[in-house]
Amino acid sequence: MAAQGKRKREVESNGVGVGDARPYTEGRDGNRGGGGADEEVDLAMLEALENASEVVEVLDVRGLKKLVLAFERKLRDNLEARMKYADQPDKFMESEVDLDDEVKKMHALAANPDLYPELVKLNSVGSIIGLLSHDNTDISIAVVNLLNDLTGEDVIGENDEPAKVLVDALIENNALELLVQNLSRMDETDGDEATAVFHTLSIVENMIEVSPQVAELVCERTKLLRWLLNRIKVREFDSNKLYASEILAILLQNSNVNQKKLGQLNGVDTMLQAVAFYKSRDPKTNEEEEMLENLFDCLCSLVMPMENKDRFVKAEGVELMIIIMKQKRLAYSSAMKTLDFAMTQCPAACERFVDVLGLKTLFAAFMGKVPMKSKNQGDRSQEETEERVISLIASLFDCLSRGSRRERLLSKFMENEFEKIDRLMELYVRYSDRVAAETKRLDSQQFDDVEMDDEDKYLAKMEAGLYTLQLLALIMAHIWSAEHSGMQERLALLLKQRRLQQELVKAVLQEYHDNIGDMDGPEEKERRRGKIQKLISSM
């Protein structure tokens, strides 16, 4: 999503896009515009332009060495001129222009990524990176533009090894630190500097694509997380705020370390404030809608560590998500998703959810009353929200082991002549049929000599809805274990009507029991398995 969003913003951003302030690539494709079919064409000029283009783009090792040598000379000249005439800018300005020109000439390297290892051998990466802290921000912007070109998705996509060599050299020469430091002096009211901010975020994303370890390195070595939080705090929407939300989502997605670090920076409260802006209004554009989705993705990743779940509860995140759901705005499904992440294995969040009357909103969704406002949302989105609802109810049963809150949860299934038990069975049958069809398909593949081990088959069934089926079986078991005669009779009747045996439900639960992993440690694994086994025994 991030890469696709980035390309889109280059075209559609409000004056702050990648295409701005890049005179050195202007007209690279030869399309100068203007002129009709009947106008005369200067063939000699076109041929000269074509030849010139070839000279720039075709680069070999010898040409690279000449390019680097010229760059190093101009860099030395500029440093000497600045030292000699420190208080007379007019006397070092010419050397500055020459240096800027040499940096721009190095864009030719982007067309020859196989030369990246040679560039590293020539020890010029450090010199290039050092210019990020140049007193003249025009020079630092030129270097940012260069690095963005050299690490561009279209360049590194098919050149894994050379790209890895370059990124390793950038890391070794403190590129991450200098890029983030440079961000702090960019004034985004200036078009060129706003574009440089966009390009800097692009470089970070490109480096992560090549070397995933960069996601944690950049947060460990720099203040990028704090900068991103401050950038997201700005109320006005623009393409840089959108990109900041994407980068933050990428940094948090698979890193427990980054999640905890952002929590310590008051990140939970900041993200809640950012999404609260949309509790009673919808985004105005597709790009703003994309940013809002990114912010919620950040929240979902952020509340995965238990310490951040606690921060979420204390910051009244549960209440905010319920308010957003009640408003039935565009963020409805995202708020539901956030609650699902926050309430998983978190009794405090589940208790708060019941205390602030979240059950009414949740069970309205369980009965199928789900608002869908986005143009991008369809049947799959409706199904995802349905699965979130099921997951939330399962979390409530898991965390509310006794007391009045559990009684209030159970009472929802008694309302209106057990209509929610009817709905539970309807969903169970639907997902059971889907998993059975997938199981049949997998079994038939054995006769077609398609090799799949047990783990592959289990994952395929999970994709078909097995996990949701297991949660529905869990909810059913919790209801049965309450030993309420009315609910038990209703469940038994519905199972009989659907020609389902209780043993089949137990089998689903047993498979869930057997596949509980130890990601949260062996003690947690045994605790969860014990609870499931107890539920199976109660049926």
Coordinates of C-alpha atoms in Angstrom, one line a residue:
M1 CA 0.0 0.0 0.0
A2 CA 2.8 2.4 0.9
A3 CA 4.6 2.1 -2.5
Q4 CA 1.4 2.5 -4.4
G5 CA 0.3 5.4 -2.3
K6 CA 3.7 7.1 -2.8
R7 CA 3.5 6.9 -6.6
K8 CA -0.1 8.3 -6.5
R9 CA 0.9 11.2 -4.4
E10 CA 3.7 12.1 -6.8
V11 CA 1.0 12.9 -9.3
E12 CA -1.8 14.2 -7.2
S13 CA -0.2 16.0 -4.2
N14 CA -1.1 19.7 -3.7
G15 CA 2.1 21.2 -4.9
V16 CA 4.2 19.0 -2.6
G17 CA 5.1 16.0 -4.8
V18 CA 8.1 14.2 -6.0
G19 CA 7.9 15.8 -9.4
D20 CA 8.4 19.3 -8.0
A21 CA 11.8 21.0 -7.9
R22 CA 13.6 18.4 -10.1
P23 CA 15.0 20.4 -13.0
Y24 CA 17.8 17.9 -13.6
T25 CA 15.3 15.3 -14.9
E26 CA 13.1 17.7 -16.8
G27 CA 12.3 16.3 -20.2
R28 CA 14.3 13.1 -19.8
D29 CA 11.7 11.2 -21.9
G30 CA 12.1 13.7 -24.7
N31 CA 8.6 15.0 -24.5
R32 CA 9.0 18.8 -24.6
G33 CA 5.3 19.5 -25.2
G34 CA 3.8 22.1 -27.6
G35 CA 3.7 22.0 -31.3
G36 CA 1.3 20.4 -33.8
A37 CA 1.7 17.8 -36.5
D38 CA 2.2 20.4 -39.1
E39 CA 5.1 22.2 -37.4
E40 CA 8.6 21.9 -38.7
V41 CA 10.9 19.7 -36.7
D42 CA 14.6 20.3 -36.4
L43 CA 15.9 16.8 -36.9
A44 CA 19.5 17.7 -36.3
M45 CA 18.6 19.2 -32.9
L46 CA 16.6 16.1 -32.0
E47 CA 19.5 13.9 -33.0
A48 CA 21.9 16.0 -30.9
L49 CA 19.6 15.8 -27.9
E50 CA 19.2 12.0 -28.3
N51 CA 23.0 11.6 -28.5
A52 CA 23.5 13.8 -25.4
S53 CA 21.0 11.7 -23.5
E54 CA 22.9 8.6 -24.4
V55 CA 26.2 10.2 -23.2
V56 CA 24.6 11.0 -19.8
E57 CA 22.8 7.7 -19.2
V58 CA 25.5 5.2 -20.5
L59 CA 28.0 5.1 -17.7
D60 CA 30.9 2.7 -17.2
V61 CA 33.5 2.3 -14.4
R62 CA 35.8 4.7 -16.1
G63 CA 33.1 7.3 -16.5
L64 CA 32.1 6.8 -12.9
K65 CA 35.6 7.5 -11.7
K66 CA 35.7 10.7 -13.7
L67 CA 32.4 11.7 -12.3
V68 CA 33.5 11.0 -8.7
L69 CA 36.8 12.8 -9.2
A70 CA 35.1 15.9 -10.6
F71 CA 32.7 15.8 -7.6
E72 CA 35.5 15.5 -5.1
R73 CA 37.4 18.4 -6.6
K74 CA 34.3 20.7 -6.5
L75 CA 33.6 19.6 -3.0
R76 CA 37.2 20.4 -2.0
D77 CA 37.1 23.8 -3.8
N78 CA 33.9 24.7 -2.0
L79 CA 35.2 23.7 1.5
E80 CA 38.4 25.8 0.9
A81 CA 36.4 28.8 -0.4
R82 CA 34.1 28.7 2.6
M83 CA 37.0 28.5 5.0
K84 CA 38.9 31.3 3.2
Y85 CA 35.9 33.6 2.7
A86 CA 33.7 32.6 5.6
D87 CA 32.2 36.2 5.9
Q88 CA 32.0 36.9 2.2
P89 CA 29.3 34.6 0.6
D90 CA 29.7 36.2 -2.8
K91 CA 33.2 34.8 -3.0
F92 CA 32.3 31.1 -2.4
M93 CA 28.9 31.2 -4.2
E94 CA 30.4 30.2 -7.5
S95 CA 32.0 27.1 -6.0
E96 CA 28.6 26.3 -4.4
V97 CA 26.9 26.4 -7.8
D98 CA 29.6 24.2 -9.3
L99 CA 29.2 21.7 -6.4
D100 CA 25.5 21.6 -6.9
D101 CA 26.0 20.9 -10.6
E102 CA 28.3 18.0 -9.9
V103 CA 25.8 16.5 -7.4
K104 CA 23.1 16.7 -10.1
K105 CA 25.4 15.0 -12.7
M106 CA 25.6 12.0 -10.3
H107 CA 21.9 11.2 -11.0
A108 CA 23.3 9.3 -14.1
L109 CA 24.2 6.6 -11.6
A110 CA 20.5 5.8 -11.1
A111 CA 20.4 4.4 -14.6
N112 CA 23.4 2.2 -13.9
P113 CA 22.8 0.6 -10.4
D114 CA 25.3 -2.2 -11.2
L115 CA 27.9 0.5 -10.6
Y116 CA 26.8 1.0 -6.9
P117 CA 29.5 -1.4 -5.5
E118 CA 32.1 0.5 -7.5
L119 CA 30.9 3.8 -6.0
V120 CA 31.2 2.4 -2.6
K121 CA 34.8 1.2 -3.3
L122 CA 35.7 4.7 -4.4
N123 CA 34.8 5.8 -0.8
S124 CA 32.6 8.6 -2.1
V125 CA 29.5 7.7 -0.2
G126 CA 30.7 9.4 2.9
S127 CA 31.5 12.6 1.0
I128 CA 28.0 12.6 -0.6
I129 CA 26.3 11.9 2.8
G130 CA 28.3 14.6 4.5
L131 CA 26.7 17.2 2.3
L132 CA 23.4 16.6 4.1
S133 CA 24.7 18.9 6.8
H134 CA 26.0 21.5 4.4
D135 CA 25.2 25.1 5.5
N136 CA 23.5 25.8 2.2
T137 CA 20.2 23.9 2.3
D138 CA 20.1 23.9 -1.5
I139 CA 23.1 21.6 -1.4
S140 CA 21.5 19.3 1.2
I141 CA 18.3 19.2 -0.8
A142 CA 20.3 18.3 -3.9
V143 CA 21.8 15.4 -2.0
V144 CA 18.4 14.3 -0.8
N145 CA 17.1 14.3 -4.3
L146 CA 20.1 12.3 -5.5
L147 CA 19.7 9.6 -2.8
N148 CA 16.0 9.4 -3.6
D149 CA 16.9 8.7 -7.2
L150 CA 19.6 6.2 -6.4
T151 CA 17.3 4.2 -4.0
G152 CA 14.1 4.6 -6.1
E153 CA 11.7 1.7 -6.2
D154 CA 12.1 1.4 -10.0
V155 CA 15.9 1.3 -9.6
I156 CA 16.4 -1.1 -6.7
G157 CA 13.5 -3.4 -7.6
E158 CA 15.6 -5.6 -10.0
N159 CA 19.0 -4.9 -8.6
D160 CA 19.0 -6.5 -5.1
E161 CA 22.7 -7.0 -4.6
P162 CA 24.0 -3.6 -5.8
A163 CA 21.1 -2.0 -3.8
K164 CA 22.1 -3.9 -0.7
V165 CA 25.8 -2.7 -1.1
L166 CA 24.7 0.9 -1.4
V167 CA 22.2 0.8 1.5
D168 CA 24.8 -0.9 3.8
A169 CA 27.3 1.9 2.9
L170 CA 24.6 4.6 3.6
I171 CA 24.0 3.0 7.0
E172 CA 27.8 2.8 7.7
N173 CA 28.2 6.5 6.8
N174 CA 25.5 7.7 9.2
A175 CA 23.0 8.5 6.4
L176 CA 20.0 7.8 8.7
E177 CA 21.2 10.2 11.4
L178 CA 22.0 13.0 8.9
L179 CA 18.8 12.6 6.9
V180 CA 16.7 12.9 10.1
Q181 CA 18.8 15.9 11.3
N182 CA 18.3 17.6 8.0
L183 CA 14.5 17.1 8.3
S184 CA 14.5 19.4 11.3
R185 CA 15.7 22.4 9.3
M186 CA 13.3 22.0 6.4
D187 CA 10.6 24.7 6.1
E188 CA 7.7 23.1 4.5
T189 CA 6.1 26.4 3.5
D190 CA 8.9 26.5 0.8
G191 CA 8.0 24.2 -2.1
D192 CA 11.5 22.8 -2.6
E193 CA 12.0 22.1 1.1
A194 CA 8.6 20.4 1.3
T195 CA 9.6 18.2 -1.6
A196 CA 12.9 17.4 0.2
V197 CA 10.9 16.2 3.2
F198 CA 8.8 13.9 1.0
H199 CA 12.0 12.6 -0.6
T200 CA 13.6 12.0 2.8
L201 CA 10.7 9.8 3.9
S202 CA 10.9 8.1 0.5
I203 CA 14.6 7.3 1.1
V204 CA 13.8 5.8 4.5
E205 CA 11.1 3.6 3.0
N206 CA 13.4 2.5 0.1
M207 CA 16.2 1.6 2.5
I208 CA 13.7 -0.5 4.6
E209 CA 12.6 -2.3 1.4
V210 CA 16.2 -3.3 0.7
S211 CA 17.2 -3.9 4.3
P212 CA 14.3 -4.5 6.8
Q213 CA 16.7 -4.0 9.8
V214 CA 16.6 -0.2 8.9
A215 CA 13.1 0.0 10.4
E216 CA 14.5 -0.5 13.9
L217 CA 17.9 1.1 13.2
V218 CA 16.5 4.4 12.2
C219 CA 14.4 4.5 15.4
E220 CA 17.3 3.5 17.6
R221 CA 19.8 6.0 16.1
T222 CA 17.6 9.0 15.3
K223 CA 14.6 11.0 16.5
L224 CA 12.5 10.0 13.5
L225 CA 9.7 8.7 15.7
R226 CA 9.4 12.0 17.5
W227 CA 9.5 13.9 14.2
L228 CA 6.8 11.7 12.7
L229 CA 4.5 12.2 15.8
N230 CA 5.0 16.0 15.6
R231 CA 4.2 16.0 11.9
I232 CA 1.0 14.0 12.4
K233 CA -0.1 16.5 15.1
V234 CA -0.4 19.2 12.4
R235 CA -4.1 19.6 11.7
E236 CA -3.9 20.6 8.1
F237 CA -3.8 17.7 5.6
D238 CA -1.2 17.5 2.9
S239 CA 0.8 14.8 1.0
N240 CA 3.7 15.0 3.6
K241 CA 1.3 14.3 6.5
L242 CA 0.0 11.3 4.5
Y243 CA 3.5 10.0 3.9
A244 CA 4.4 10.5 7.5
S245 CA 1.5 8.3 8.5
E246 CA 2.6 5.6 6.1
I247 CA 6.2 5.6 7.3
L248 CA 5.1 5.4 10.9
A249 CA 2.8 2.5 10.0
I250 CA 5.7 0.7 8.4
L251 CA 8.0 1.3 11.3
L252 CA 5.5 -0.1 13.8
Q253 CA 4.1 -2.9 11.8
N254 CA 6.5 -5.7 12.7
S255 CA 8.6 -4.2 15.5
N256 CA 7.8 -4.7 19.1
V257 CA 10.8 -2.6 20.0
N258 CA 9.4 0.4 17.9
Q259 CA 5.9 -0.1 19.3
K260 CA 7.2 0.1 22.9
K261 CA 9.5 3.1 22.1
L262 CA 6.6 5.1 20.6
G263 CA 4.5 4.3 23.6
Q264 CA 7.2 5.8 25.8
L265 CA 7.0 8.9 23.6
N266 CA 3.4 9.4 24.5
G267 CA 2.5 8.0 21.1
V268 CA -0.8 6.4 22.2
D269 CA -2.2 9.7 23.3
T270 CA -0.9 11.5 20.2
M271 CA -2.4 8.9 17.8
L272 CA -5.8 9.0 19.7
Q273 CA -5.8 12.8 19.3
A274 CA -5.1 12.5 15.6
V275 CA -8.0 10.1 14.9
A276 CA -10.3 12.0 17.3
F277 CA -10.4 14.7 14.7
Y278 CA -12.5 12.4 12.6
K279 CA -15.0 11.2 15.2
S280 CA -17.7 13.5 13.8
R281 CA -16.4 14.2 10.3
D282 CA -15.2 12.2 7.3
P283 CA -12.1 12.7 5.2
K284 CA -12.6 15.0 2.2
T285 CA -10.5 13.2 -0.3
N286 CA -9.3 9.7 -1.1
E287 CA -5.8 10.7 0.1
E288 CA -7.1 11.9 3.4
E289 CA -9.0 8.7 3.8
E290 CA -5.8 6.7 3.1
M291 CA -4.1 8.8 5.8
L292 CA -6.8 8.0 8.3
E293 CA -6.5 4.3 7.6
N294 CA -2.7 4.6 8.2
L295 CA -3.3 6.3 11.6
F296 CA -5.6 3.5 12.7
D297 CA -3.0 0.9 11.4
C298 CA -0.5 2.7 13.6
L299 CA -2.8 2.5 16.6
C300 CA -3.4 -1.2 16.0
S301 CA 0.3 -2.0 16.0
L302 CA 0.9 0.4 18.9
V303 CA -1.5 -1.4 21.2
M304 CA 0.0 -4.8 20.7
P305 CA 2.4 -4.6 23.7
M306 CA 0.6 -5.0 27.0
E307 CA 2.1 -1.8 28.4
N308 CA 0.6 0.2 25.5
K309 CA -2.8 -1.5 26.0
D310 CA -2.8 -0.1 29.5
R311 CA -1.9 3.4 28.1
F312 CA -4.8 3.0 25.6
V313 CA -7.2 2.3 28.4
K314 CA -5.9 5.2 30.6
A315 CA -6.1 7.6 27.7
E316 CA -9.8 6.7 27.2
G317 CA -9.1 5.0 23.9
V318 CA -11.9 2.5 24.4
E319 CA -14.4 5.4 24.9
L320 CA -13.2 7.2 21.8
M321 CA -13.5 4.1 19.6
I322 CA -17.1 3.5 20.8
I323 CA -18.0 7.2 20.1
I324 CA -16.6 6.8 16.5
M325 CA -18.6 3.6 16.0
K326 CA -21.8 5.3 17.3
Q327 CA -21.3 8.2 14.9
K328 CA -21.3 5.6 12.1
R329 CA -18.7 7.6 10.2
L330 CA -16.1 6.4 7.7
A331 CA -13.8 5.3 10.5
Y332 CA -16.4 2.8 11.9
S333 CA -14.6 -0.3 10.7
S334 CA -11.1 1.0 11.7
A335 CA -12.3 1.8 15.2
M336 CA -13.7 -1.7 15.5
K337 CA -10.3 -3.1 14.3
T338 CA -8.5 -1.0 16.9
L339 CA -10.7 -2.3 19.7
D340 CA -10.0 -5.8 18.5
F341 CA -6.3 -5.3 18.9
A342 CA -6.6 -3.4 22.2
M343 CA -8.9 -5.9 23.9
T344 CA -7.1 -9.1 22.9
Q345 CA -5.9 -10.6 26.2
C346 CA -6.5 -7.4 28.0
P347 CA -9.0 -7.7 30.9
A348 CA -8.7 -3.9 31.7
A349 CA -9.8 -2.9 28.2
C350 CA -12.6 -5.5 28.2
E351 CA -13.9 -4.3 31.6
R352 CA -13.8 -0.7 30.4
F353 CA -15.7 -1.7 27.2
V354 CA -18.6 -3.1 29.2
D355 CA -18.6 -0.3 31.7
V356 CA -19.0 2.4 29.1
L357 CA -21.9 0.6 27.4
G358 CA -20.0 -0.8 24.4
L359 CA -22.1 -4.0 24.3
K360 CA -25.1 -2.3 22.7
T361 CA -23.0 -1.0 19.8
L362 CA -21.1 -4.3 19.4
F363 CA -24.1 -6.5 19.3
A364 CA -25.9 -4.2 16.8
A365 CA -22.9 -5.0 14.5
F366 CA -23.1 -8.7 15.4
M367 CA -26.7 -8.7 14.1
G368 CA -25.5 -7.3 10.8
K369 CA -26.2 -3.6 11.3
V370 CA -22.9 -2.4 10.0
P371 CA -22.6 1.0 8.2
M372 CA -20.6 1.0 5.1
K373 CA -19.7 4.5 3.8
S374 CA -16.5 4.2 1.9
K375 CA -16.5 3.9 -1.9
N376 CA -13.6 1.4 -1.5
Q377 CA -15.5 -0.8 0.9
G378 CA -17.5 -3.8 -0.3
D379 CA -18.4 -7.4 0.6
R380 CA -14.9 -8.2 1.9
S381 CA -14.9 -5.2 4.1
Q382 CA -18.3 -6.1 5.5
E383 CA -16.9 -9.6 6.2
E384 CA -13.8 -8.3 7.9
T385 CA -15.9 -6.2 10.2
E386 CA -18.1 -9.2 10.9
E387 CA -14.9 -11.2 11.8
R388 CA -13.7 -8.3 14.1
V389 CA -17.1 -8.4 15.9
I390 CA -16.8 -12.2 16.5
S391 CA -13.2 -11.7 17.7
L392 CA -14.3 -9.0 20.1
I393 CA -17.0 -11.1 21.6
A394 CA -14.6 -14.0 22.0
S395 CA -12.1 -11.6 23.8
L396 CA -14.8 -10.5 26.2
F397 CA -15.7 -14.0 27.1
D398 CA -12.0 -14.8 27.5
C399 CA -11.2 -11.8 29.8
L400 CA -14.4 -11.5 31.8
S401 CA -14.2 -14.8 33.6
R402 CA -16.8 -14.0 36.3
G403 CA -18.9 -11.2 37.9
S404 CA -21.5 -8.8 36.8
R405 CA -19.8 -7.8 33.5
R406 CA -19.8 -11.4 32.3
E407 CA -23.5 -11.7 33.3
R408 CA -24.2 -8.6 31.2
L409 CA -22.4 -10.2 28.3
L410 CA -24.3 -13.4 28.6
S411 CA -27.7 -11.6 29.0
K412 CA -27.2 -10.2 25.4
F413 CA -27.7 -13.7 24.1
M414 CA -31.0 -14.1 26.0
E415 CA -32.6 -11.0 24.5
N416 CA -35.5 -11.1 22.1
E417 CA -36.1 -14.9 22.4
F418 CA -32.4 -15.8 21.9
E419 CA -32.1 -14.0 18.6
K420 CA -28.3 -13.6 19.0
I421 CA -27.9 -17.4 19.6
D422 CA -29.8 -17.8 16.3
R423 CA -27.4 -15.4 14.6
L424 CA -24.4 -17.2 16.2
M425 CA -25.5 -20.5 14.7
E426 CA -26.2 -18.9 11.3
L427 CA -22.6 -17.6 11.3
Y428 CA -21.2 -20.9 12.6
V429 CA -22.9 -22.9 9.8
R430 CA -21.7 -20.4 7.1
Y431 CA -18.1 -20.6 8.2
S432 CA -18.3 -24.4 8.8
D433 CA -19.5 -24.9 5.2
R434 CA -16.6 -22.7 3.9
V435 CA -14.0 -24.6 5.8
A436 CA -15.5 -28.0 4.8
A437 CA -15.4 -26.9 1.2
E438 CA -11.7 -25.9 1.5
T439 CA -10.9 -29.2 3.3
K440 CA -12.5 -31.1 0.5
R441 CA -10.5 -29.1 -2.1
L442 CA -7.2 -29.8 -0.2
D443 CA -8.0 -33.5 0.0
S444 CA -8.7 -33.7 -3.7
Q445 CA -5.3 -32.2 -4.4
Q446 CA -3.6 -35.3 -2.9
F447 CA -4.9 -37.2 -5.9
D448 CA -3.5 -34.6 -8.3
D449 CA 0.0 -35.1 -6.9
V450 CA 0.1 -31.6 -5.3
E451 CA 2.3 -31.8 -2.2
M452 CA 1.2 -29.9 0.9
D453 CA 2.3 -30.7 4.4
D454 CA -0.1 -30.4 7.4
E455 CA 1.0 -26.9 8.2
D456 CA 0.3 -25.7 4.7
K457 CA -3.2 -27.3 4.8
Y458 CA -3.9 -25.7 8.2
L459 CA -2.9 -22.3 6.9
A460 CA -5.1 -22.8 3.8
K461 CA -8.0 -23.6 6.0
M462 CA -7.3 -20.5 8.2
E463 CA -7.5 -18.4 5.0
A464 CA -10.9 -20.0 4.3
G465 CA -12.2 -18.9 7.7
L466 CA -11.1 -21.6 10.2
Y467 CA -10.0 -19.1 12.8
T468 CA -13.3 -17.3 12.8
L469 CA -15.1 -20.7 13.0
Q470 CA -12.9 -21.6 16.0
L471 CA -13.9 -18.3 17.7
L472 CA -17.6 -19.0 17.0
A473 CA -17.1 -22.5 18.6
L474 CA -15.5 -20.8 21.6
I475 CA -18.4 -18.4 22.0
M476 CA -20.8 -21.3 21.8
A477 CA -18.8 -23.2 24.4
H478 CA -18.8 -20.2 26.8
I479 CA -22.5 -19.9 26.5
W480 CA -23.0 -23.6 27.1
S481 CA -20.7 -23.5 30.1
A482 CA -22.9 -20.8 31.7
E483 CA -25.4 -23.6 32.5
H484 CA -28.4 -21.5 31.6
S485 CA -31.1 -24.0 30.7
G486 CA -32.8 -21.7 28.2
M487 CA -29.6 -21.0 26.3
Q488 CA -28.5 -24.6 26.3
E489 CA -31.9 -25.8 25.0
R490 CA -31.8 -23.2 22.2
L491 CA -28.3 -24.3 21.2
A492 CA -29.2 -27.9 21.3
L493 CA -32.3 -27.3 19.2
L494 CA -30.4 -25.3 16.6
L495 CA -27.7 -27.9 16.3
K496 CA -30.4 -30.6 15.8
Q497 CA -32.2 -28.5 13.2
R498 CA -28.9 -28.0 11.3
R499 CA -28.1 -31.7 11.6
L500 CA -24.9 -30.8 13.5
Q501 CA -23.5 -32.8 16.4
Q502 CA -22.0 -31.3 19.5
E503 CA -19.0 -33.5 18.9
L504 CA -18.2 -31.6 15.7
V505 CA -18.1 -28.3 17.7
K506 CA -15.8 -30.0 20.2
A507 CA -13.5 -31.2 17.3
V508 CA -13.2 -27.6 16.1
L509 CA -12.2 -26.5 19.6
Q510 CA -9.8 -29.4 19.9
E511 CA -8.0 -28.4 16.7
Y512 CA -7.8 -24.8 18.0
H513 CA -6.4 -26.2 21.3
D514 CA -3.8 -28.3 19.5
N515 CA -2.5 -25.4 17.4
I516 CA -2.1 -22.7 20.1
G517 CA 1.5 -21.5 19.8
D518 CA 4.0 -20.4 22.4
M519 CA 4.7 -16.9 21.0
D520 CA 3.7 -15.4 24.4
G521 CA 5.7 -18.0 26.3
P522 CA 5.1 -21.6 27.4
E523 CA 3.2 -20.5 30.5
E524 CA 0.7 -18.5 28.5
K525 CA 0.4 -21.4 26.1
E526 CA -0.5 -23.8 28.8
R527 CA -2.9 -21.4 30.5
R528 CA -4.8 -20.9 27.2
R529 CA -4.9 -24.6 26.5
G530 CA -6.2 -25.3 30.0
K531 CA -9.1 -22.9 29.5
I532 CA -10.0 -24.4 26.1
Q533 CA -9.8 -28.0 27.5
K534 CA -12.1 -27.0 30.4
L535 CA -14.7 -25.6 27.9
I536 CA -14.5 -28.7 25.8
S537 CA -15.2 -30.8 28.9
S538 CA -18.2 -28.7 29.8
M539 CA -20.0 -29.4 26.6

